[in-house]
Short mmCIF file of C-alpha atoms in Angstrom, two decimals:
data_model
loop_
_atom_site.label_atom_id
_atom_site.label_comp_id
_atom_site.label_asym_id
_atom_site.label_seq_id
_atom_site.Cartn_x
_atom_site.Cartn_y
_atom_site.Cartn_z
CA UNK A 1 112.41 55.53 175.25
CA UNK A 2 115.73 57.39 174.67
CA UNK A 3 117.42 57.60 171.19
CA UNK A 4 120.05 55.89 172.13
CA UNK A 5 117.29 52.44 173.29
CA UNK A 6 115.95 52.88 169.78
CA UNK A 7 119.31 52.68 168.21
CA UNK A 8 120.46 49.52 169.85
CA UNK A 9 117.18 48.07 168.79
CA UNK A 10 118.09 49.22 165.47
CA UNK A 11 121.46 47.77 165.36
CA UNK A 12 120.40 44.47 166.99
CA UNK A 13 117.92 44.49 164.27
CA UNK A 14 120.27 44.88 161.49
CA UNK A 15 122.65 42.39 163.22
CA UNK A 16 119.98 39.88 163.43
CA UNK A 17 118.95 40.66 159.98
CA UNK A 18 122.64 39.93 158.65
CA UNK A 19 123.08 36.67 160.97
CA UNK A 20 119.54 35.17 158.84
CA UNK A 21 121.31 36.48 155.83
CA UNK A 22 124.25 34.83 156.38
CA UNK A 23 122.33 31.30 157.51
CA UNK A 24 120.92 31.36 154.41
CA UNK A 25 123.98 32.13 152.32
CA UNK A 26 125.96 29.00 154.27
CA UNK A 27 122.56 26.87 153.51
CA UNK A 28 122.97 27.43 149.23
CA UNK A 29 126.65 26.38 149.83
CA UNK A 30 125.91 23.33 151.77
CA UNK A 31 126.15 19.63 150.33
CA UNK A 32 123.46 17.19 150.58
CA UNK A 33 123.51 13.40 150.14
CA UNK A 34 119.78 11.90 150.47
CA UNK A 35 119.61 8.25 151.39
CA UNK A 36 116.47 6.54 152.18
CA UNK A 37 116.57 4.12 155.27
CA UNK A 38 114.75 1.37 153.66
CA UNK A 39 114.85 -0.24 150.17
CA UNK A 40 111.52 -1.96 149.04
CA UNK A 41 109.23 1.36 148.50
CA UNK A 42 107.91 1.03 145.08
CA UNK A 43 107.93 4.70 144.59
CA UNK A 44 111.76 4.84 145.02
CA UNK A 45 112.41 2.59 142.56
CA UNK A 46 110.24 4.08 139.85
CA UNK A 47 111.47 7.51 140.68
CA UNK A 48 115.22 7.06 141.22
CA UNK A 49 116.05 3.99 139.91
CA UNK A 50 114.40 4.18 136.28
CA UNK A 51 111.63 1.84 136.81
CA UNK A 52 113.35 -0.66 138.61
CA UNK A 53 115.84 -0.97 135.95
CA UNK A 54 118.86 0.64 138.41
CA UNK A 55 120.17 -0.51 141.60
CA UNK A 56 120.20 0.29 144.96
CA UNK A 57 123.23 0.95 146.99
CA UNK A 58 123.87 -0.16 150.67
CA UNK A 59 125.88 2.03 152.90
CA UNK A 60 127.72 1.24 156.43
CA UNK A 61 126.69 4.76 157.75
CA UNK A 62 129.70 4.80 159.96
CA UNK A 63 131.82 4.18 157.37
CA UNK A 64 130.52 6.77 155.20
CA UNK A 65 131.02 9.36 156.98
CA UNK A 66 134.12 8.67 159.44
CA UNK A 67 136.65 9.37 156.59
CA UNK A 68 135.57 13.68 157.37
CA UNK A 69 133.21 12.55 160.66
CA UNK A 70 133.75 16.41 161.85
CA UNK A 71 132.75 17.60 158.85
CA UNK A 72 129.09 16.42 158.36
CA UNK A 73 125.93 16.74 160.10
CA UNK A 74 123.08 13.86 160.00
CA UNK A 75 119.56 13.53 160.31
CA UNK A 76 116.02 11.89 159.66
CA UNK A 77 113.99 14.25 157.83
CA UNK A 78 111.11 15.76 159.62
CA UNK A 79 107.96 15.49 157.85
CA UNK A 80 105.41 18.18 158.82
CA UNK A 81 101.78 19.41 157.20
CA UNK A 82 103.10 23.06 158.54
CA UNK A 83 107.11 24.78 157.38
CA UNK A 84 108.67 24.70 161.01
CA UNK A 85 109.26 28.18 162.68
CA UNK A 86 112.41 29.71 162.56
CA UNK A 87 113.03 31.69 165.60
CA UNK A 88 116.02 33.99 166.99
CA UNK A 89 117.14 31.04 169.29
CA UNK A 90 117.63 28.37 166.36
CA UNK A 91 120.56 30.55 164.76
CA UNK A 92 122.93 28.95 167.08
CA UNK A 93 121.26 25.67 167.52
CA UNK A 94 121.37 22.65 166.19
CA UNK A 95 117.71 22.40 165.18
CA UNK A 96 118.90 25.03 162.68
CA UNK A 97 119.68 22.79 159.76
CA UNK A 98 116.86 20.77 160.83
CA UNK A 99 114.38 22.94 160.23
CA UNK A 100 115.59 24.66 157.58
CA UNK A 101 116.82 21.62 155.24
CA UNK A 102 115.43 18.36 157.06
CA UNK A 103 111.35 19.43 157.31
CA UNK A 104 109.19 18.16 153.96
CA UNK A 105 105.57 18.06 153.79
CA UNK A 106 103.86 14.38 154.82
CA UNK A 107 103.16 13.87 151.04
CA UNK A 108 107.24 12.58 151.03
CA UNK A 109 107.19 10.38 154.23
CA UNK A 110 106.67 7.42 152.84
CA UNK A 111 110.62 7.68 151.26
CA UNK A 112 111.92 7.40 154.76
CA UNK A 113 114.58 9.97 154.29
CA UNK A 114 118.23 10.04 156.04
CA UNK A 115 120.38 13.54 154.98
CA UNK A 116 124.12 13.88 155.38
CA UNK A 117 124.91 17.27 155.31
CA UNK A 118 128.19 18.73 154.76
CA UNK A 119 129.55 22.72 153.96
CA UNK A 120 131.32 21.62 150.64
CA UNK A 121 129.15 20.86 147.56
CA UNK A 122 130.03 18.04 145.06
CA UNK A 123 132.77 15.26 145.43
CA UNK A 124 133.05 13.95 148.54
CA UNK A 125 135.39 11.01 149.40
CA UNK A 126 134.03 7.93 151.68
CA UNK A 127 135.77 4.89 153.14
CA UNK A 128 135.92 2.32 150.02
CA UNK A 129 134.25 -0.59 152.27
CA UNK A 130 131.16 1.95 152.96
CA UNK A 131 129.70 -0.06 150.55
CA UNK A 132 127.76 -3.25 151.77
CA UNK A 133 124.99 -4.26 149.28
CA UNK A 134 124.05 -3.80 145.83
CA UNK A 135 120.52 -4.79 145.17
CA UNK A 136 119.22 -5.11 141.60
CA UNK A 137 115.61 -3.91 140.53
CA UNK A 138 113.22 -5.76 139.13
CA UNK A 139 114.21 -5.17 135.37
CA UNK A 140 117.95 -4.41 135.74
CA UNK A 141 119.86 -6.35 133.11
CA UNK A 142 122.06 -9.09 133.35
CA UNK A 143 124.32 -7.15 131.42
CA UNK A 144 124.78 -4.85 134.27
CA UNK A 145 124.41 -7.02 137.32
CA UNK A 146 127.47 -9.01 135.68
CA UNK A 147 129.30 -6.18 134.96
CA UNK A 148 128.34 -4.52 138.49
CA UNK A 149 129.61 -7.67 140.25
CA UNK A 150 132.81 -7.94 138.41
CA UNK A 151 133.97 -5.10 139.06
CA UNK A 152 133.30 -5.25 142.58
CA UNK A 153 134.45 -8.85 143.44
CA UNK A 154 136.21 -9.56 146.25
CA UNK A 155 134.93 -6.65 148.00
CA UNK A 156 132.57 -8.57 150.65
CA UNK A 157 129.60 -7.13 149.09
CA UNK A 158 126.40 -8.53 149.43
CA UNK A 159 124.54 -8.55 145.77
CA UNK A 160 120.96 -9.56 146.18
CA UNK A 161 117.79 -9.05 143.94
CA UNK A 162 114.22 -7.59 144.23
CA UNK A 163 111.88 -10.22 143.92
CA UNK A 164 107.72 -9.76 144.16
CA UNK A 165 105.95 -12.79 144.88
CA UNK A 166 102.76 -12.20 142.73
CA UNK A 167 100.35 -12.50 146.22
CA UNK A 168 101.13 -8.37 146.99
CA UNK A 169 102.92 -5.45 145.80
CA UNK A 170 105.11 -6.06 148.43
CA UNK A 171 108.88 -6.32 147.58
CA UNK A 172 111.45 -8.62 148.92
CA UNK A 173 115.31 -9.70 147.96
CA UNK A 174 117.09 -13.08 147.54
CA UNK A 175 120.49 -13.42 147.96
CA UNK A 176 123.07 -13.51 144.95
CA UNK A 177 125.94 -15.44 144.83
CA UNK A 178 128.71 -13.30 142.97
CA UNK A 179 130.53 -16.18 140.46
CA UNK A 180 133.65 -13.21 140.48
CA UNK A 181 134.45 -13.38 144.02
CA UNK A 182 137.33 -15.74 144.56
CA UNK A 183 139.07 -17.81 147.76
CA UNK A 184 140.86 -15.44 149.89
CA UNK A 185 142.60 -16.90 152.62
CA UNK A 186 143.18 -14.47 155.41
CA UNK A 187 143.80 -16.25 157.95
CA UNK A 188 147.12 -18.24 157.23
CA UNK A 189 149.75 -15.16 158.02
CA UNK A 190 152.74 -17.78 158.41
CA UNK A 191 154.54 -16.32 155.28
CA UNK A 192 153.39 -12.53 156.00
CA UNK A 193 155.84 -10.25 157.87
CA UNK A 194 153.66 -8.15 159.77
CA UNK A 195 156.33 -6.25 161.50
CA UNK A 196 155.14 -4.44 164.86
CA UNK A 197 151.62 -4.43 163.34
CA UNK A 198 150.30 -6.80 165.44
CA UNK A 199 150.68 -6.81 169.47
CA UNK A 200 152.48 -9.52 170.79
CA UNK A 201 150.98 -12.13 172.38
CA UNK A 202 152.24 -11.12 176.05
CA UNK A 203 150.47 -8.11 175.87
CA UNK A 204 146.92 -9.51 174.84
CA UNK A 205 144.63 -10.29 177.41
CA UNK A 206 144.39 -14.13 177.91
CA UNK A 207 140.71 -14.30 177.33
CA UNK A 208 141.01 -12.62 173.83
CA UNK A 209 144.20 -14.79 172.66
CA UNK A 210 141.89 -17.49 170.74
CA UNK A 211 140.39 -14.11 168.58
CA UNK A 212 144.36 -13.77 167.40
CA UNK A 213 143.84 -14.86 164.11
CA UNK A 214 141.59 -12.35 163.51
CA UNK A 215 143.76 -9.89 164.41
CA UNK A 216 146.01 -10.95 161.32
CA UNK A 217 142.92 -10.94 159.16
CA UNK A 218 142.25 -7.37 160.16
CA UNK A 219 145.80 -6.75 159.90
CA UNK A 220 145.80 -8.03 155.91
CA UNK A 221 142.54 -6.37 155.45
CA UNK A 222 143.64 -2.97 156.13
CA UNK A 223 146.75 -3.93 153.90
CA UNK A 224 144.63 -4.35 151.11
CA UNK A 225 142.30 -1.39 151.46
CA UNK A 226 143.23 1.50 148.72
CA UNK A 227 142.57 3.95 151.31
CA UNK A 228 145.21 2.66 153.90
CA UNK A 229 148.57 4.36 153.81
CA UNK A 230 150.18 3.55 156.75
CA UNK A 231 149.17 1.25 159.98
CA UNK A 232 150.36 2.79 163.21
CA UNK A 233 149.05 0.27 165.59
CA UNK A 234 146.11 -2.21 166.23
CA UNK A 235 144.48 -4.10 169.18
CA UNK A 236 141.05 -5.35 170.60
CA UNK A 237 139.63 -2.51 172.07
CA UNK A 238 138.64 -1.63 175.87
CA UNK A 239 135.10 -2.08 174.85
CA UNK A 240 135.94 -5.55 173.88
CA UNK A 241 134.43 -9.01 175.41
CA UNK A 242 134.32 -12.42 175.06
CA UNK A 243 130.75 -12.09 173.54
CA UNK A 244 131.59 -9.06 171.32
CA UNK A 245 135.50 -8.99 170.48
CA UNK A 246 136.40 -6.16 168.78
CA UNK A 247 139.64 -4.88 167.03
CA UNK A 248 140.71 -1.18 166.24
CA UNK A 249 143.15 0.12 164.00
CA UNK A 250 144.59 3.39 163.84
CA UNK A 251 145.95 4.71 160.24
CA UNK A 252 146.46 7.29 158.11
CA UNK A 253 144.02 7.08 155.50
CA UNK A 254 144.03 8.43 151.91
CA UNK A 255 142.01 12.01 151.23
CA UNK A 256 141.89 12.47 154.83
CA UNK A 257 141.83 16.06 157.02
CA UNK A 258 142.93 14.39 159.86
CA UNK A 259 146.22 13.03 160.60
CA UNK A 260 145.31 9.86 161.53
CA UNK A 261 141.73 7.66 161.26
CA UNK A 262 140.49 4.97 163.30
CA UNK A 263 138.69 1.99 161.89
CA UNK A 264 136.30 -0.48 164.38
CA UNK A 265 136.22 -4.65 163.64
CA UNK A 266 133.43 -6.64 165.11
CA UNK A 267 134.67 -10.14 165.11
CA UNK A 268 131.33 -11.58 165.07
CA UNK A 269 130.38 -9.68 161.45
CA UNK A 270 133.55 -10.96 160.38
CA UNK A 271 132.75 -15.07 161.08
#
């Protein structure tokens, strides 16, 4: 072998040696928001929720992340009895972060993890409406729960509690009525000027003109959302049907790196 063979080998050595370096340098800066993708594991609650004295919080994934969607990476977490191997083909993969974040021993799988990854640590803004459920433990006090749904009345949120029937350790929830939330009438848009918001009629598609209404609801929706700015245009999307209408709007959204956002409306969630 010539000297000039063993100094490539060197210098793809060092070069490899720097791109593992710099992997794990990127990997200390990352962010990491744990969520677990179901709510009645005992363990969970005595762990992370002070003895079933907290709450649990129920996201919209989509909405969590679609505020920044470029910026985050997500995944199950992998749970192994072995550390994965790290090889000079994962460096550009995307089984890197994977492997090298997302793999814990079995002894964790019963916490179901999801991880949303993302290269800025701390604060991290998410759509306002993310939020879907809050489910109260087994001890949390009224005190709270009133407070809790208060604050967030109004806000289509489902509340429900954690309930154990006595017959199993199992763990269930019954629905909560929140006595905050008050009659909002969204439909009736007689007396709101929604300006070129909303298509015209002519340009809907006939078999989509009895969903209308809802496009107005949408419409006053998105006017109340503290994320909203400014509405550039709305309408039911190509993907629409008769079975499944559905209604997009594009804005420009609060805290957001891109210059505009889009934001999906299943009629049928919304009836």
């Amino acid at each position: 072998m010539s000297f000039t063979a063993l100094l490539n080998i060197s210098e793809s050595r060092s070069a490899l040696n720097n791109s593992f370096d710099n992997v794990q340098e990127m990997v200390k800066a990352l962010g990491i928001f744990s969520l677990s993708k179901s709510y009645n594991i005992s363990s969970l609650w005595a762990s992370y929720a002070k003895n079933h004295t907290g709450i649990c919080i129920e996201y919209y994934l989509e909405d969590l992340i679609s505020k920044n969607n470029g910026l985050y990476q997500c995944f199950d977490v992998v749970y192994s009895d072995t550390p994965p191997d790290i090889g000079v083909e994962d460096i550009n993969s995307d089984t890197l972060l994977q492997k090298m974040i997302g793999t814990k021993h079995f002894d964790w799988d019963k916490e179901q993890e999801f991880r949303i990854v993302c290269d800025n640590q701390g604060k991290n803004h998410y759509r306002s409406d993310a939020v879907c459920g809050i489910i109260f433990g087994l001890k949390t006090p009224d005190e709270s729960k009133n407070e809790l749904m208060k604050l967030l009345r109004n806000r289509d949120i489902k509340f429900k509690q954690i309930v154990n029937d006595g017959k199993s350790y199992g763990l269930h929830t019954q629905d909560v009525v929140n006595p905050y939330d008050g009659e909002v009438n969204l439909i009736n848009h007689e007396k709101i000027d929604f300006g070129d918001i909303v298509p015209d009629e002519a340009y809907i598609r006939e078999d989509h003109r009895v969903f209308i209404p809802y496009l107005y609801k949408v419409a006053t929706l998105m006017r109340s959302y503290p994320d909203c700015i400014e509405i550039f245009n709305m309408d039911f999307s190509e993907t629409s049907t008769v079975k499944d209408p559905i209604i997009y709007v594009n804005f420009k959204e609060k805290e957001s790196v891109y210059p505009y956002s889009k934001k999906i409306f299943h009629i049928n969630n919304m009836i």
